Amino acid sequence: MLGKQGFNEWAAEYDDTVRESERQGTYPFAGYSDVLTEIFEAVDEKQQASLLYTTKGIVFSGLIFHLK
């Protein structure tokens, strides 16, 4: 488990870690964008919906909703 300093160092490279993990299809982020797409589609089908998504990926999620 990462300590505070280790986590902070990794957090600075989070987006790169997600992209590379997805590109390679490896743990822990293989399929990450697919999951976000599934969430978007489920929420988008409803007349009124709320979505709470609490990670740095919120920017990505917000962009999807904005572009829709």
Tab-separated table of N, CA, C and O in Angstrom:
chain	number	residue	atom	x	y	z
A	1	MET	N	0.847	-1.180	0.000
A	1	MET	CA	0.000	0.000	0.000
A	1	MET	C	0.887	1.237	0.000
A	1	MET	O	1.895	1.278	0.690
A	2	LEU	N	0.483	2.226	-0.767
A	2	LEU	CA	1.250	3.466	-0.848
A	2	LEU	C	1.012	4.345	0.362
A	2	LEU	O	-0.107	4.460	0.849
A	3	GLY	N	2.060	4.971	0.811
A	3	GLY	CA	1.938	5.991	1.842
A	3	GLY	C	1.487	7.285	1.190
A	3	GLY	O	1.300	7.368	-0.032
A	4	LYS	N	1.338	8.325	2.000
A	4	LYS	CA	0.864	9.616	1.488
A	4	LYS	C	1.777	10.150	0.386
A	4	LYS	O	1.303	10.561	-0.671
A	5	GLN	N	3.081	10.120	0.599
A	5	GLN	CA	4.007	10.641	-0.401
A	5	GLN	C	3.963	9.798	-1.679
A	5	GLN	O	3.907	10.339	-2.781
A	6	GLY	N	3.958	8.483	-1.542
A	6	GLY	CA	3.883	7.608	-2.708
A	6	GLY	C	2.601	7.819	-3.492
A	6	GLY	O	2.617	7.844	-4.731
A	7	PHE	N	1.498	7.969	-2.777
A	7	PHE	CA	0.217	8.218	-3.449
A	7	PHE	C	0.245	9.545	-4.188
A	7	PHE	O	-0.193	9.639	-5.334
A	8	ASN	N	0.769	10.584	-3.557
A	8	ASN	CA	0.837	11.900	-4.200
A	8	ASN	C	1.695	11.861	-5.460
A	8	ASN	O	1.367	12.497	-6.458
A	9	GLU	N	2.772	11.122	-5.417
A	9	GLU	CA	3.627	10.992	-6.601
A	9	GLU	C	2.888	10.255	-7.716
A	9	GLU	O	2.958	10.639	-8.877
A	10	TRP	N	2.184	9.174	-7.370
A	10	TRP	CA	1.435	8.422	-8.364
A	10	TRP	C	0.273	9.250	-8.919
A	10	TRP	O	-0.006	9.228	-10.111
A	11	ALA	N	-0.376	10.032	-8.062
A	11	ALA	CA	-1.523	10.840	-8.488
A	11	ALA	C	-1.132	11.807	-9.603
A	11	ALA	O	-1.936	12.079	-10.496
A	12	ALA	N	0.087	12.295	-9.568
A	12	ALA	CA	0.551	13.222	-10.609
A	12	ALA	C	0.612	12.540	-11.976
A	12	ALA	O	0.538	13.196	-13.005
A	13	GLU	N	0.719	11.210	-11.981
A	13	GLU	CA	0.806	10.448	-13.230
A	13	GLU	C	-0.447	9.604	-13.487
A	13	GLU	O	-0.442	8.710	-14.326
A	14	TYR	N	-1.515	9.900	-12.756
A	14	TYR	CA	-2.739	9.090	-12.818
A	14	TYR	C	-3.283	8.951	-14.242
A	14	TYR	O	-3.560	7.842	-14.699
A	15	ASP	N	-3.435	10.051	-14.947
A	15	ASP	CA	-3.994	9.996	-16.301
A	15	ASP	C	-3.143	9.132	-17.220
A	15	ASP	O	-3.669	8.345	-18.009
A	16	ASP	N	-1.825	9.277	-17.118
A	16	ASP	CA	-0.931	8.456	-17.932
A	16	ASP	C	-1.061	6.981	-17.570
A	16	ASP	O	-1.041	6.113	-18.442
A	17	THR	N	-1.207	6.692	-16.286
A	17	THR	CA	-1.370	5.318	-15.824
A	17	THR	C	-2.649	4.706	-16.391
A	17	THR	O	-2.650	3.565	-16.865
A	18	VAL	N	-3.735	5.462	-16.354
A	18	VAL	CA	-5.014	4.979	-16.885
A	18	VAL	C	-4.900	4.711	-18.381
A	18	VAL	O	-5.276	3.644	-18.866
A	19	ARG	N	-4.358	5.670	-19.114
A	19	ARG	CA	-4.226	5.516	-20.573
A	19	ARG	C	-3.382	4.300	-20.942
A	19	ARG	O	-3.748	3.507	-21.815
A	20	GLU	N	-2.251	4.142	-20.279
A	20	GLU	CA	-1.350	3.037	-20.606
A	20	GLU	C	-1.963	1.692	-20.222
A	20	GLU	O	-1.869	0.722	-20.966
A	21	SER	N	-2.619	1.635	-19.075
A	21	SER	CA	-3.274	0.405	-18.645
A	21	SER	C	-4.378	0.020	-19.618
A	21	SER	O	-4.528	-1.149	-19.983
A	22	GLU	N	-5.147	0.994	-20.070
A	22	GLU	CA	-6.206	0.721	-21.052
A	22	GLU	C	-5.618	0.275	-22.384
A	22	GLU	O	-6.099	-0.664	-23.003
A	23	ARG	N	-4.580	0.959	-22.815
A	23	ARG	CA	-3.960	0.624	-24.097
A	23	ARG	C	-3.443	-0.819	-24.100
A	23	ARG	O	-3.611	-1.543	-25.072
A	24	GLN	N	-2.861	-1.222	-22.976
A	24	GLN	CA	-2.303	-2.565	-22.867
A	24	GLN	C	-3.336	-3.602	-22.427
A	24	GLN	O	-3.062	-4.800	-22.472
A	25	GLY	N	-4.496	-3.140	-21.979
A	25	GLY	CA	-5.515	-4.059	-21.468
A	25	GLY	C	-5.100	-4.736	-20.175
A	25	GLY	O	-5.409	-5.893	-19.944
A	26	THR	N	-4.409	-3.976	-19.316
A	26	THR	CA	-3.880	-4.544	-18.084
A	26	THR	C	-4.534	-3.942	-16.846
A	26	THR	O	-5.141	-2.877	-16.895
A	27	TYR	N	-4.396	-4.661	-15.731
A	27	TYR	CA	-4.878	-4.220	-14.429
A	27	TYR	C	-4.157	-2.935	-14.049
A	27	TYR	O	-2.974	-2.805	-14.328
A	28	PRO	N	-4.782	-1.990	-13.426
A	28	PRO	CA	-6.137	-2.012	-12.900
A	28	PRO	C	-7.163	-1.271	-13.764
A	28	PRO	O	-8.335	-1.231	-13.414
A	29	PHE	N	-6.746	-0.682	-14.882
A	29	PHE	CA	-7.660	0.187	-15.618
A	29	PHE	C	-8.099	-0.355	-16.971
A	29	PHE	O	-8.666	0.389	-17.774
A	30	ALA	N	-7.874	-1.627	-17.236
A	30	ALA	CA	-8.367	-2.204	-18.488
A	30	ALA	C	-9.881	-2.045	-18.529
A	30	ALA	O	-10.575	-2.393	-17.576
A	31	GLY	N	-10.395	-1.468	-19.604
A	31	GLY	CA	-11.841	-1.292	-19.740
A	31	GLY	C	-12.410	-0.083	-19.029
A	31	GLY	O	-13.629	0.094	-18.980
A	32	TYR	N	-11.564	0.785	-18.500
A	32	TYR	CA	-12.018	1.953	-17.736
A	32	TYR	C	-12.966	2.828	-18.553
A	32	TYR	O	-14.039	3.202	-18.085
A	33	SER	N	-12.599	3.159	-19.778
A	33	SER	CA	-13.463	4.018	-20.591
A	33	SER	C	-14.750	3.302	-20.973
A	33	SER	O	-15.791	3.942	-21.121
A	34	ASP	N	-14.711	1.977	-21.098
A	34	ASP	CA	-15.936	1.217	-21.367
A	34	ASP	C	-16.913	1.341	-20.208
A	34	ASP	O	-18.123	1.481	-20.416
A	35	VAL	N	-16.387	1.282	-18.998
A	35	VAL	CA	-17.236	1.434	-17.809
A	35	VAL	C	-17.850	2.826	-17.776
A	35	VAL	O	-19.050	2.983	-17.526
A	36	LEU	N	-17.042	3.856	-18.054
A	36	LEU	CA	-17.577	5.219	-18.079
A	36	LEU	C	-18.655	5.369	-19.148
A	36	LEU	O	-19.668	6.035	-18.930
A	37	THR	N	-18.461	4.737	-20.288
A	37	THR	CA	-19.461	4.791	-21.355
A	37	THR	C	-20.753	4.117	-20.919
A	37	THR	O	-21.850	4.635	-21.174
A	38	GLU	N	-20.657	2.966	-20.263
A	38	GLU	CA	-21.842	2.265	-19.750
A	38	GLU	C	-22.606	3.139	-18.762
A	38	GLU	O	-23.836	3.212	-18.803
A	39	ILE	N	-21.874	3.803	-17.874
A	39	ILE	CA	-22.510	4.692	-16.896
A	39	ILE	C	-23.214	5.832	-17.620
A	39	ILE	O	-24.367	6.155	-17.337
A	40	PHE	N	-22.512	6.453	-18.567
A	40	PHE	CA	-23.101	7.554	-19.322
A	40	PHE	C	-24.388	7.107	-20.006
A	40	PHE	O	-25.410	7.802	-19.941
A	41	GLU	N	-24.361	5.967	-20.666
A	41	GLU	CA	-25.540	5.494	-21.392
A	41	GLU	C	-26.696	5.206	-20.451
A	41	GLU	O	-27.850	5.506	-20.764
A	42	ALA	N	-26.408	4.638	-19.285
A	42	ALA	CA	-27.466	4.347	-18.312
A	42	ALA	C	-28.105	5.632	-17.794
A	42	ALA	O	-29.328	5.722	-17.667
A	43	VAL	N	-27.280	6.637	-17.503
A	43	VAL	CA	-27.793	7.901	-16.996
A	43	VAL	C	-28.503	8.670	-18.100
A	43	VAL	O	-29.550	9.278	-17.891
A	44	ASP	N	-27.955	8.629	-19.307
A	44	ASP	CA	-28.500	9.386	-20.434
A	44	ASP	C	-29.896	8.907	-20.835
A	44	ASP	O	-30.686	9.673	-21.371
A	45	GLU	N	-30.230	7.662	-20.545
A	45	GLU	CA	-31.539	7.107	-20.901
A	45	GLU	C	-32.660	7.630	-20.009
A	45	GLU	O	-33.822	7.499	-20.345
A	46	LYS	N	-32.322	8.212	-18.887
A	46	LYS	CA	-33.325	8.667	-17.921
A	46	LYS	C	-33.681	10.123	-18.154
A	46	LYS	O	-32.867	10.928	-18.574
A	47	GLN	N	-34.936	10.479	-17.853
A	47	GLN	CA	-35.386	11.868	-17.956
A	47	GLN	C	-34.631	12.751	-16.970
A	47	GLN	O	-34.182	13.825	-17.306
A	48	GLN	N	-34.568	12.304	-15.735
A	48	GLN	CA	-33.837	13.014	-14.688
A	48	GLN	C	-32.928	12.006	-14.022
A	48	GLN	O	-33.366	10.928	-13.637
A	49	ALA	N	-31.676	12.354	-13.889
A	49	ALA	CA	-30.736	11.439	-13.259
A	49	ALA	C	-29.645	12.240	-12.559
A	49	ALA	O	-29.339	13.361	-12.942
A	50	SER	N	-29.084	11.633	-11.542
A	50	SER	CA	-27.952	12.219	-10.836
A	50	SER	C	-26.792	11.246	-10.926
A	50	SER	O	-26.984	10.034	-10.916
A	51	LEU	N	-25.611	11.790	-11.010
A	51	LEU	CA	-24.421	10.962	-11.092
A	51	LEU	C	-23.367	11.554	-10.175
A	51	LEU	O	-23.019	12.722	-10.287
A	52	LEU	N	-22.889	10.745	-9.247
A	52	LEU	CA	-21.797	11.149	-8.376
A	52	LEU	C	-20.612	10.275	-8.732
A	52	LEU	O	-20.668	9.054	-8.616
A	53	TYR	N	-19.566	10.913	-9.196
A	53	TYR	CA	-18.374	10.187	-9.616
A	53	TYR	C	-17.193	10.939	-9.038
A	53	TYR	O	-16.917	12.059	-9.431
A	54	THR	N	-16.517	10.345	-8.069
A	54	THR	CA	-15.533	11.100	-7.292
A	54	THR	C	-14.105	10.636	-7.538
A	54	THR	O	-13.488	10.015	-6.699
A	55	THR	N	-13.582	10.923	-8.707
A	55	THR	CA	-12.167	10.733	-8.984
A	55	THR	C	-11.738	11.802	-9.969
A	55	THR	O	-12.547	12.561	-10.474
A	56	LYS	N	-10.485	11.808	-10.288
A	56	LYS	CA	-9.984	12.758	-11.269
A	56	LYS	C	-10.672	12.557	-12.613
A	56	LYS	O	-10.753	13.462	-13.425
A	57	GLY	N	-11.199	11.363	-12.863
A	57	GLY	CA	-11.884	11.067	-14.103
A	57	GLY	C	-13.160	11.859	-14.303
A	57	GLY	O	-13.765	11.779	-15.361
A	58	ILE	N	-13.568	12.614	-13.300
A	58	ILE	CA	-14.790	13.412	-13.425
A	58	ILE	C	-14.689	14.374	-14.592
A	58	ILE	O	-15.674	14.666	-15.246
A	59	VAL	N	-13.496	14.844	-14.888
A	59	VAL	CA	-13.321	15.747	-16.025
A	59	VAL	C	-13.692	15.016	-17.304
A	59	VAL	O	-14.404	15.533	-18.154
A	60	PHE	N	-13.242	13.789	-17.442
A	60	PHE	CA	-13.573	12.980	-18.612
A	60	PHE	C	-15.079	12.766	-18.689
A	60	PHE	O	-15.686	12.947	-19.734
A	61	SER	N	-15.690	12.408	-17.575
A	61	SER	CA	-17.134	12.184	-17.547
A	61	SER	C	-17.892	13.460	-17.902
A	61	SER	O	-18.842	13.431	-18.670
A	62	GLY	N	-17.454	14.553	-17.340
A	62	GLY	CA	-18.112	15.831	-17.637
A	62	GLY	C	-17.989	16.199	-19.096
A	62	GLY	O	-18.924	16.716	-19.686
A	63	LEU	N	-16.863	15.897	-19.698
A	63	LEU	CA	-16.674	16.177	-21.121
A	63	LEU	C	-17.643	15.355	-21.953
A	63	LEU	O	-18.247	15.870	-22.895
A	64	ILE	N	-17.844	14.092	-21.611
A	64	ILE	CA	-18.783	13.249	-22.347
A	64	ILE	C	-20.179	13.865	-22.292
A	64	ILE	O	-20.856	13.981	-23.300
A	65	PHE	N	-20.626	14.278	-21.094
A	65	PHE	CA	-21.954	14.858	-20.967
A	65	PHE	C	-22.038	16.188	-21.697
A	65	PHE	O	-23.053	16.503	-22.314
A	66	HIS	N	-20.976	16.969	-21.661
A	66	HIS	CA	-20.971	18.263	-22.357
A	66	HIS	C	-21.091	18.069	-23.880
A	66	HIS	O	-21.819	18.780	-24.534
A	67	LEU	N	-20.370	17.108	-24.405
A	67	LEU	CA	-20.384	16.872	-25.848
A	67	LEU	C	-21.706	16.286	-26.326
A	67	LEU	O	-22.065	16.432	-27.477
A	68	LYS	N	-22.427	15.639	-25.446
A	68	LYS	CA	-23.708	15.032	-25.790
A	68	LYS	C	-24.682	16.133	-26.073
A	68	LYS	O	-25.353	16.352	-26.914
